[in-house]
Amino acid sequence: MSLSGKLAVITGAGSGIGRAACNILARDGATIVAIDRIGASAAATIKPLGDSHLSLEVDVSSSDNIRAALNDTLKKYKKPPSIVVNSAGITKDNFLLKMSEQDFDDVINVNLKGTFLVMQNFAQAMVAHNIGGGSIVNIASIVGKTGNMGQVNYASSKSGVESMTRVASKEFGKFNIRVNAILPGFIKSPMTDKVPDKVKEIYLQSCALKRFGQPEEIAEVISFLASDKSSFVNGASIEVTGG
């Protein structure tokens, strides 16, 4: 198994892409630290995977929460993870002219600031423990590149994640830590289930494969980026959209 012996922390692990990533990376041999703001959901994710895995209730927008999660991980495994997957994300959609400042801030704080805090704290631990061959995978979105009506906060946050990935890849390279982003298209998940049917239909018409993606199809790319099979892939943004 290509991830055998690896420790992986995955945010947003309670559902959608995060849960699929936990399952796929565990299948490929990794030990999982499942992080979610709903602790019960993270626990449900790892329950079928076995006792060697850990679940934690964490708000990624809180630096105190992130530091506590890192300490809990170090306490249990005596080492930091060499794989970090930033999958935690929220939407609070509205047209720009109607969007509240709070809804803008909430999405930026989770999607962008949360990714920053997780990267910073866990990468610092990787460097301090001389963890070579680390891989950080950030989940951005094709919406960050194309824009989408009603998602000025979400699109901005995901564009920021992609930009932050490129910066981190340059800064972390000397520590042999790679940082890459995945830009999913419309993936079936609890987050996208809230999208109106007429909007879904517009997307289907524009997608070359004429279907929505499944979380597992993103998770397989995460596993590739987490493994040594992608050892010279760094600072990349990989679109997984169905065309």
XYZ file of N, CA and C in Angstrom:
729
model
N 0.841 -1.192 0.000
C 0.000 0.000 0.000
C 0.882 1.250 0.000
N 0.561 2.199 -0.837
C 1.464 3.320 -1.094
C 1.590 4.283 0.082
N 0.655 4.244 1.041
C 0.706 5.154 2.185
C 0.976 4.409 3.489
N 1.436 3.202 3.401
C 1.685 2.385 4.579
C 2.661 3.072 5.529
N 2.298 3.146 6.807
C 3.165 3.768 7.800
C 3.023 5.276 7.913
N 2.205 5.871 7.061
C 2.025 7.330 7.068
C 0.901 7.723 8.031
N 1.060 8.895 8.638
C 0.022 9.477 9.482
C -0.571 10.666 8.744
N -1.902 10.696 8.630
C -2.578 11.737 7.848
C -3.629 12.431 8.692
N -3.593 13.768 8.725
C -4.651 14.547 9.354
C -5.540 15.112 8.247
N -6.847 14.949 8.415
C -7.802 15.360 7.386
C -8.879 16.206 8.039
N -9.018 17.456 7.593
C -10.055 18.332 8.128
C -11.341 18.172 7.306
N -12.450 18.578 7.895
C -13.730 18.385 7.214
C -14.049 16.921 7.032
N -13.580 16.096 8.004
C -13.618 14.640 7.846
C -14.981 14.028 8.124
N -15.935 14.851 8.567
C -17.229 14.309 8.958
C -18.168 13.971 7.824
N -17.867 14.447 6.612
C -18.771 14.192 5.483
C -18.059 14.521 4.173
N -18.730 14.231 3.079
C -18.278 14.662 1.758
C -16.874 14.221 1.396
N -16.110 15.146 0.811
C -14.761 14.849 0.344
C -13.857 14.440 1.506
N -14.005 15.098 2.666
C -13.179 14.768 3.817
C -13.368 13.342 4.279
N -14.623 12.905 4.380
C -14.884 11.521 4.790
C -14.361 10.536 3.751
N -14.570 10.824 2.489
C -14.068 9.942 1.428
C -12.545 9.852 1.474
N -11.892 10.989 1.763
C -10.435 10.992 1.857
C -9.966 10.100 3.004
N -10.660 10.158 4.141
C -10.308 9.281 5.259
C -10.378 7.812 4.834
N -11.459 7.447 4.156
C -11.649 6.058 3.738
C -10.591 5.609 2.739
N -10.320 6.439 1.749
C -9.376 6.059 0.695
C -7.946 6.014 1.224
N -7.559 7.017 2.032
C -6.193 7.025 2.561
C -5.983 5.879 3.553
N -7.013 5.550 4.332
C -6.915 4.389 5.223
C -6.802 3.108 4.398
N -7.577 3.004 3.342
C -7.481 1.851 2.435
C -6.062 1.677 1.910
N -5.402 2.805 1.647
C -4.057 2.771 1.081
C -2.962 2.677 2.148
N -3.374 2.489 3.409
C -2.392 2.177 4.444
C -2.126 3.245 5.472
N -2.701 4.450 5.313
C -2.416 5.542 6.245
C -3.223 5.389 7.535
N -2.659 5.916 8.618
C -3.391 6.087 9.869
C -4.015 7.479 9.852
N -5.267 7.575 10.232
C -6.051 8.794 10.024
C -6.319 9.539 11.333
N -6.112 10.853 11.301
C -6.613 11.761 12.327
C -7.731 12.562 11.666
N -8.970 12.225 12.005
C -10.145 12.836 11.382
C -10.594 14.035 12.208
N -10.587 15.207 11.578
C -10.937 16.464 12.246
C -12.223 17.021 11.643
N -13.149 17.428 12.515
C -14.384 18.053 12.040
C -14.946 18.908 13.168
N -15.655 19.973 12.813
C -16.253 20.821 13.857
C -17.396 20.106 14.545
N -17.953 19.063 13.918
C -18.944 18.199 14.558
C -18.231 16.912 14.957
N -17.902 16.816 16.230
C -17.098 15.696 16.701
C -17.724 14.343 16.421
N -19.044 14.244 16.561
C -19.732 12.970 16.342
C -19.586 12.502 14.896
N -19.561 13.450 13.958
C -19.404 13.090 12.546
C -18.008 12.557 12.268
N -16.995 13.181 12.868
C -15.628 12.690 12.707
C -15.489 11.302 13.315
N -16.106 11.093 14.473
C -16.056 9.782 15.125
C -16.729 8.719 14.270
N -17.858 9.098 13.639
C -18.567 8.152 12.773
C -17.739 7.791 11.552
N -16.915 8.737 11.082
C -16.067 8.463 9.921
C -15.038 7.388 10.226
N -14.397 7.481 11.383
C -13.301 6.535 11.660
C -13.780 5.242 12.317
N -15.013 5.199 12.789
C -15.488 4.015 13.510
C -15.290 2.717 12.725
N -15.623 2.696 11.422
C -15.428 1.445 10.686
C -13.967 1.173 10.296
N -13.094 2.138 10.548
C -11.707 2.005 10.099
C -10.816 1.295 11.110
N -11.239 1.249 12.387
C -10.440 0.558 13.389
C -9.921 1.474 14.480
N -9.364 0.863 15.527
C -8.970 1.593 16.734
C -7.687 2.394 16.594
N -6.935 2.181 15.552
C -5.649 2.882 15.422
C -5.828 4.342 15.003
N -7.023 4.707 14.577
C -7.290 6.044 14.070
C -7.854 6.943 15.184
N -7.833 8.246 14.943
C -8.239 9.225 15.955
C -9.220 10.220 15.347
N -10.242 10.592 16.113
C -11.156 11.658 15.679
C -11.117 12.790 16.697
N -11.210 14.025 16.199
C -11.137 15.203 17.058
C -12.177 16.233 16.631
N -12.805 16.875 17.613
C -13.738 17.968 17.331
C -12.947 19.272 17.293
N -12.908 19.894 16.129
C -12.038 21.055 15.920
C -12.730 22.085 15.038
N -12.661 23.340 15.449
C -13.054 24.467 14.599
C -11.773 24.996 13.957
N -11.630 24.798 12.654
C -10.359 25.151 12.001
C -10.104 26.654 11.962
N -11.132 27.455 12.223
C -10.929 28.905 12.234
C -10.353 29.391 13.560
N -10.176 28.479 14.515
C -9.648 28.816 15.836
C -8.221 28.307 15.990
N -7.275 29.218 16.169
C -5.882 28.794 16.334
C -5.712 27.948 17.593
N -6.467 28.256 18.653
C -6.400 27.455 19.874
C -6.850 26.019 19.610
N -7.926 25.872 18.836
C -8.416 24.531 18.480
C -7.375 23.761 17.677
N -6.742 24.430 16.739
C -5.751 23.764 15.888
C -4.550 23.319 16.721
N -4.076 24.185 17.594
C -2.932 23.814 18.439
C -3.285 22.640 19.353
N -4.507 22.631 19.863
C -4.949 21.515 20.707
C -4.994 20.211 19.907
N -5.468 20.298 18.660
C -5.519 19.108 17.800
C -4.119 18.579 17.516
N -3.189 19.485 17.268
C -1.803 19.076 17.034
C -1.233 18.393 18.275
N -1.479 18.977 19.446
C -0.978 18.389 20.690
C -1.585 17.015 20.948
N -2.882 16.861 20.669
C -3.538 15.557 20.839
C -2.936 14.517 19.898
N -2.618 14.952 18.686
C -2.007 14.052 17.704
C -0.616 13.624 18.155
N 0.182 14.580 18.613
C 1.539 14.275 19.077
C 1.502 13.363 20.306
N 0.512 13.578 21.177
C 0.402 12.780 22.396
C 0.112 11.314 22.058
N -0.749 11.096 21.070
C -1.152 9.724 20.732
C -0.111 9.012 19.869
N 0.459 9.735 18.891
C 1.306 9.060 17.900
C 2.794 9.366 18.051
N 3.142 10.296 18.961
C 4.546 10.661 19.219
C 5.245 11.262 18.002
N 4.474 11.690 17.035
C 5.020 12.341 15.844
C 3.909 13.127 15.164
N 4.271 14.161 14.393
C 3.251 14.875 13.620
C 2.921 14.094 12.346
N 1.810 14.402 11.712
C 1.490 13.735 10.448
C 2.442 14.178 9.348
N 2.671 13.312 8.392
C 3.418 13.704 7.196
C 2.472 14.046 6.053
N 1.166 13.798 6.259
C 0.138 14.132 5.265
C -0.905 15.023 5.935
N -1.202 16.156 5.307
C -2.252 17.061 5.791
C -3.206 17.353 4.635
N -4.484 17.106 4.860
C -5.505 17.376 3.842
C -6.469 18.422 4.389
N -6.499 19.581 3.762
C -7.405 20.663 4.157
C -8.685 20.591 3.337
N -9.686 19.924 3.916
C -10.951 19.736 3.215
C -12.110 20.464 3.874
N -11.887 21.040 5.052
C -12.962 21.746 5.759
C -13.399 22.965 4.961
N -14.691 23.103 4.779
C -15.201 24.251 4.034
C -16.690 24.433 4.254
N -17.140 25.682 4.156
C -18.564 25.982 4.289
C -18.986 26.926 3.170
N -20.281 26.993 2.950
C -20.856 27.993 2.034
C -21.925 28.779 2.777
N -22.018 30.055 2.456
C -23.121 30.910 2.910
C -23.418 31.843 1.740
N -24.179 31.318 0.792
C -24.354 31.984 -0.493
C -25.361 33.127 -0.430
N -25.057 34.151 -1.218
C -26.000 35.246 -1.458
C -25.373 36.153 -2.509
N -26.205 36.933 -3.162
C -25.667 37.900 -4.113
C -24.842 38.946 -3.381
N -23.813 39.443 -4.033
C -22.872 40.375 -3.419
C -23.594 41.575 -2.801
N -24.597 42.092 -3.495
C -25.298 43.278 -2.999
C -26.133 42.994 -1.752
N -26.401 41.721 -1.502
C -27.247 41.359 -0.365
C -26.494 40.629 0.749
N -25.255 40.257 0.502
C -24.519 39.431 1.459
C -24.173 40.221 2.716
N -24.383 39.587 3.875
C -24.026 40.233 5.134
C -22.518 40.133 5.359
N -22.016 41.090 6.103
C -20.585 41.066 6.428
C -20.244 39.808 7.221
N -21.155 39.371 8.085
C -20.909 38.177 8.900
C -20.774 36.935 8.035
N -21.659 36.791 7.027
C -21.588 35.630 6.141
C -20.306 35.642 5.320
N -19.854 36.819 4.924
C -18.578 36.919 4.208
C -17.440 36.471 5.122
N -17.418 37.023 6.328
C -16.341 36.704 7.273
C -16.326 35.227 7.644
N -17.499 34.640 7.868
C -17.569 33.240 8.300
C -16.926 32.311 7.277
N -17.237 32.528 5.998
C -16.702 31.664 4.937
C -15.194 31.864 4.774
N -14.751 33.105 4.810
C -13.315 33.380 4.718
C -12.571 32.758 5.905
N -13.152 32.867 7.094
C -12.486 32.370 8.303
C -12.312 30.851 8.291
N -13.307 30.130 7.816
C -13.199 28.671 7.763
C -12.361 28.231 6.562
N -12.726 28.689 5.381
C -12.125 28.158 4.153
C -10.696 28.628 3.933
N -10.438 29.899 4.173
C -9.119 30.463 3.882
C -8.236 30.533 5.127
N -8.728 31.220 6.151
C -7.934 31.316 7.379
C -7.721 29.936 8.001
N -8.741 29.097 7.974
C -8.611 27.748 8.527
C -7.527 26.951 7.832
N -7.473 27.043 6.515
C -6.428 26.351 5.757
C -5.051 26.887 6.144
N -4.946 28.205 6.288
C -3.691 28.826 6.718
C -3.264 28.312 8.088
N -4.176 28.312 9.056
C -3.831 27.905 10.414
C -3.393 26.444 10.477
N -4.109 25.587 9.769
C -3.746 24.162 9.760
C -2.379 23.970 9.108
N -2.172 24.593 7.948
C -0.871 24.489 7.282
C 0.249 24.986 8.178
N 0.066 26.158 8.757
C 1.127 26.764 9.563
C 1.497 25.888 10.755
N 0.507 25.478 11.528
C 0.785 24.726 12.747
C 1.345 23.338 12.471
N 0.762 22.631 11.513
C 1.228 21.275 11.253
C 2.549 21.261 10.484
N 2.768 22.236 9.614
C 4.052 22.310 8.919
C 5.169 22.678 9.896
N 4.885 23.564 10.848
C 5.883 23.881 11.874
C 6.285 22.612 12.626
N 5.306 21.769 12.938
C 5.595 20.518 13.641
C 6.397 19.563 12.757
N 6.063 19.493 11.478
C 6.828 18.650 10.543
C 8.291 19.072 10.513
N 8.528 20.382 10.441
C 9.895 20.905 10.383
C 10.628 20.619 11.693
N 9.944 20.854 12.811
C 10.569 20.648 14.118
C 10.953 19.186 14.348
N 10.173 18.266 13.781
C 10.436 16.833 13.950
C 11.194 16.228 12.764
N 11.653 17.098 11.860
C 12.410 16.623 10.687
C 11.648 15.573 9.883
N 10.356 15.842 9.683
C 9.536 14.933 8.874
C 9.765 15.276 7.404
N 10.626 14.525 6.743
C 10.851 14.749 5.309
C 9.788 14.045 4.484
N 9.620 14.467 3.258
C 8.663 13.812 2.372
C 7.216 14.091 2.737
N 6.969 15.241 3.397
C 5.605 15.593 3.753
C 4.806 16.052 2.543
N 3.493 15.900 2.656
C 2.596 16.335 1.572
C 1.367 17.004 2.154
N 1.102 18.230 1.712
C -0.097 18.962 2.105
C -0.985 19.111 0.877
N -2.245 18.719 1.015
C -3.201 18.798 -0.091
C -4.342 19.719 0.336
N -4.509 20.814 -0.376
C -5.555 21.781 -0.077
C -6.699 21.659 -1.080
N -7.914 21.605 -0.573
C -9.085 21.521 -1.455
C -9.559 22.936 -1.768
N -9.309 23.374 -2.976
C -9.787 24.667 -3.455
C -11.106 24.420 -4.196
N -11.326 25.059 -5.319
C -12.549 24.831 -6.098
C -12.384 25.464 -7.465
N -12.991 24.858 -8.460
C -12.982 25.461 -9.793
C -13.697 26.816 -9.770
N -14.606 26.996 -8.793
C -15.316 28.271 -8.652
C -14.339 29.398 -8.322
N -13.239 29.076 -7.651
C -12.227 30.083 -7.363
C -11.577 30.631 -8.614
N -11.616 29.849 -9.676
C -11.029 30.274 -10.954
C -12.075 30.903 -11.865
N -13.271 30.328 -11.904
C -14.294 30.773 -12.865
C -15.245 31.816 -12.282
N -15.374 31.839 -10.937
C -16.413 32.660 -10.328
C -17.766 31.981 -10.446
N -18.681 32.370 -9.576
C -20.021 31.804 -9.621
C -20.985 32.775 -8.956
N -22.082 33.077 -9.616
C -23.043 34.015 -9.048
C -23.509 33.549 -7.678
N -23.570 34.484 -6.744
C -24.048 34.177 -5.407
C -22.987 33.603 -4.483
N -21.739 33.520 -4.960
C -20.688 32.908 -4.142
C -19.436 33.780 -4.073
N -19.618 35.070 -3.877
C -18.460 35.961 -3.833
C -17.534 35.602 -2.675
N -18.116 35.200 -1.538
C -17.285 34.814 -0.389
C -16.583 33.477 -0.630
N -17.329 32.497 -1.114
C -16.774 31.160 -1.356
C -15.708 31.188 -2.451
N -16.032 31.843 -3.574
C -15.080 31.909 -4.687
C -13.797 32.619 -4.260
N -13.940 33.707 -3.508
C -12.767 34.436 -3.033
C -11.922 33.579 -2.100
N -12.587 32.843 -1.205
C -11.848 32.003 -0.258
C -11.086 30.908 -0.989
N -11.698 30.305 -1.994
C -11.058 29.189 -2.693
C -9.960 29.667 -3.638
N -10.140 30.845 -4.225
C -9.061 31.449 -5.008
C -7.865 31.727 -4.107
N -8.151 32.192 -2.892
C -7.098 32.432 -1.924
C -6.370 31.161 -1.526
N -7.110 30.075 -1.362
C -6.490 28.778 -1.029
C -5.522 28.357 -2.125
N -5.919 28.541 -3.375
C -5.054 28.167 -4.493
C -3.783 29.019 -4.507
N -3.922 30.311 -4.279
C -2.776 31.211 -4.241
C -1.860 30.881 -3.064
N -2.472 30.614 -1.901
C -1.710 30.268 -0.705
C -0.932 28.965 -0.918
N -1.515 28.051 -1.654
C -0.845 26.792 -1.970
C 0.446 27.039 -2.740
N 0.382 27.928 -3.715
C 1.581 28.215 -4.514
C 2.681 28.836 -3.657
N 2.301 29.752 -2.766
C 3.287 30.381 -1.875
C 3.906 29.335 -0.948
N 3.056 28.528 -0.322
C 3.547 27.518 0.621
C 4.460 26.511 -0.060
N 4.140 26.164 -1.303
C 4.989 25.190 -2.020
C 6.402 25.723 -2.210
N 6.523 27.010 -2.417
C 7.850 27.629 -2.577
C 8.586 27.716 -1.239
N 7.847 28.025 -0.178
C 8.475 28.188 1.137
C 8.825 26.856 1.799
N 7.995 25.827 1.555
C 8.196 24.546 2.241
C 9.099 23.587 1.471
N 9.380 23.916 0.219
C 10.166 23.001 -0.611
C 11.508 22.637 0.005
N 12.152 23.592 0.659
C 13.476 23.332 1.242
C 13.414 22.343 2.395
N 12.206 22.136 2.937
C 12.016 21.146 4.001
C 11.517 19.804 3.442
N 11.477 19.695 2.124
C 10.969 18.501 1.444
C 9.507 18.232 1.804
N 8.740 19.329 1.902
C 7.293 19.244 2.104
C 6.617 19.818 0.860
N 5.846 18.993 0.175
C 5.153 19.434 -1.034
C 3.757 19.954 -0.678
N 3.288 20.953 -1.426
C 1.961 21.525 -1.204
C 1.254 21.657 -2.549
N 0.100 21.034 -2.672
C -0.662 21.070 -3.921
C -2.136 21.330 -3.638
N -2.838 21.796 -4.651
C -4.274 22.067 -4.525
C -5.056 21.235 -5.533
N -6.250 20.863 -5.122
C -7.210 20.220 -6.026
C -8.373 21.178 -6.210
N -8.799 21.338 -7.452
C -9.926 22.207 -7.794
C -11.084 21.329 -8.255
N -11.932 20.889 -7.306
C -13.074 20.072 -7.717
C -14.104 20.904 -8.476
N -14.833 20.214 -9.336
C -16.032 20.793 -9.921
C -17.203 20.507 -8.997
N -18.367 20.223 -9.570
C -19.566 19.965 -8.763
C -19.507 18.527 -8.247
N -19.241 18.387 -6.952
C -19.131 17.069 -6.327
C -20.335 16.846 -5.431
N -20.970 15.684 -5.552
C -22.157 15.388 -4.744
C -21.750 15.244 -3.283
N -22.297 16.102 -2.431
C -21.964 16.115 -1.012
C -23.066 16.855 -0.268
N -23.080 16.780 1.076
C -24.085 17.538 1.825
C -24.057 19.037 1.512
N -22.870 19.571 1.189
C -22.758 20.992 0.897
C -23.440 21.331 -0.431
N -23.260 20.486 -1.437
C -23.851 20.775 -2.748
C -25.314 20.339 -2.831
N -25.742 19.499 -1.893
C -27.154 19.090 -1.888
C -28.086 20.283 -1.684
N -27.550 21.359 -1.091
C -28.369 22.544 -0.824
C -28.519 23.437 -2.058
N -27.776 23.143 -3.117
C -27.831 23.968 -4.321
C -29.175 23.758 -5.034
N -29.842 24.820 -5.462
C -31.132 24.676 -6.156
C -31.016 23.809 -7.415
N -32.099 23.083 -7.695
C -32.098 22.151 -8.832
C -31.796 22.852 -10.151
N -32.311 24.069 -10.337
C -32.088 24.757 -11.609
C -30.616 25.115 -11.797
N -29.917 25.365 -10.693
C -28.486 25.644 -10.770
C -27.727 24.356 -11.094
N -28.156 23.241 -10.492
C -27.533 21.948 -10.793
C -27.685 21.601 -12.275
N -28.846 21.895 -12.820
C -29.109 21.579 -14.230
C -28.201 22.392 -15.147
N -27.964 23.644 -14.793
C -27.047 24.485 -15.582
C -25.648 23.890 -15.568
N -25.221 23.423 -14.396
C -23.893 22.817 -14.313
C -23.811 21.558 -15.158
N -24.834 20.710 -15.077
C -24.821 19.459 -15.843
C -24.673 19.718 -17.333
N -25.341 20.765 -17.808
C -25.263 21.084 -19.233
C -23.860 21.552 -19.638
N -23.151 22.146 -18.705
C -21.820 22.670 -19.033
C -20.708 21.655 -18.804
N -21.010 20.558 -18.110
C -20.000 19.542 -17.807
C -19.902 18.545 -18.952
N -18.697 18.317 -19.439
C -18.503 17.425 -20.590
C -18.978 16.004 -20.302
N -18.807 15.540 -19.059
C -19.215 14.178 -18.717
C -20.687 14.081 -18.340
N -21.372 15.230 -18.265
C -22.822 15.286 -18.018
C -23.233 14.572 -16.719
N -22.416 14.721 -15.699
C -22.777 14.161 -14.399
C -22.018 14.897 -13.302
N -22.474 14.708 -12.068
C -21.764 15.245 -10.922
C -20.640 14.281 -10.537
N -19.603 14.829 -9.921
C -18.537 13.979 -9.422
C -18.906 13.372 -8.086
N -18.213 12.300 -7.729
C -18.386 11.668 -6.427
C -17.199 12.013 -5.525
N -17.421 12.116 -4.212
C -16.317 12.456 -3.306
C -15.112 11.536 -3.454
N -15.376 10.263 -3.746
C -14.283 9.303 -3.896
C -13.383 9.635 -5.072
N -13.939 10.310 -6.076
C -13.133 10.672 -7.242
C -12.144 11.788 -6.913
N -12.468 12.605 -5.935
C -11.517 13.590 -5.427
C -10.526 12.906 -4.493
N -11.033 11.995 -3.668
C -10.181 11.315 -2.688
C -9.065 10.511 -3.361
N -9.340 9.941 -4.519
C -8.299 9.183 -5.231
C -7.156 10.106 -5.668
N -7.493 11.334 -6.048
C -6.460 12.306 -6.431
C -5.694 12.766 -5.184
N -6.410 12.922 -4.073
C -5.746 13.253 -2.805
C -4.720 12.183 -2.465
N -5.104 10.918 -2.583
C -4.195 9.822 -2.264
C -2.958 9.848 -3.156
N -3.149 10.139 -4.426
C -2.021 10.263 -5.351
C -1.075 11.379 -4.903
N -1.630 12.540 -4.577
C -0.798 13.680 -4.160
C -0.130 13.440 -2.809
N -0.748 12.617 -1.975
C -0.180 12.309 -0.666
C 0.949 11.297 -0.756
N 1.001 10.566 -1.850
C 1.946 9.454 -1.972
C 3.216 9.865 -2.704
N 4.193 8.976 -2.664
C 5.453 9.216 -3.373
C 5.294 9.097 -4.887
N 4.147 8.641 -5.349
C 3.900 8.580 -6.798
C 3.878 9.979 -7.411
N 3.650 10.996 -6.577
C 3.610 12.377 -7.065
C 4.803 13.174 -6.533
N 5.940 12.519 -6.355
C 7.077 13.089 -5.629
C 7.661 14.362 -6.248
N 7.374 14.634 -7.520
C 7.883 15.868 -8.147
C 6.750 16.823 -8.512
N 5.562 16.556 -7.964
C 4.413 17.445 -8.161
C 4.355 18.388 -6.964
N 4.543 19.673 -7.199
C 4.584 20.652 -6.115
C 4.090 22.001 -6.623
N 3.221 22.637 -5.850
C 2.672 23.940 -6.250
C 1.664 23.844 -7.371
N 1.130 22.636 -7.602
C 0.201 22.416 -8.718
C -1.241 22.629 -8.290
N -2.080 23.002 -9.240
C -3.524 23.057 -9.062
C -4.147 22.086 -10.063
N -4.710 21.028 -9.557
C -5.247 19.965 -10.413
C -6.761 20.078 -10.471
N -7.285 20.310 -11.656
C -8.730 20.418 -11.848
C -9.342 19.032 -11.975
N -10.375 18.770 -11.176
C -11.099 17.498 -11.235
C -12.565 17.862 -11.386
N -12.967 18.117 -12.610
C -14.271 18.741 -12.868
C -15.175 17.986 -13.846
N -14.668 16.930 -14.456
C -15.452 16.259 -15.487
C -15.403 16.968 -16.822
N -14.621 18.046 -16.916
C -14.428 18.755 -18.186
C -15.443 19.843 -18.431
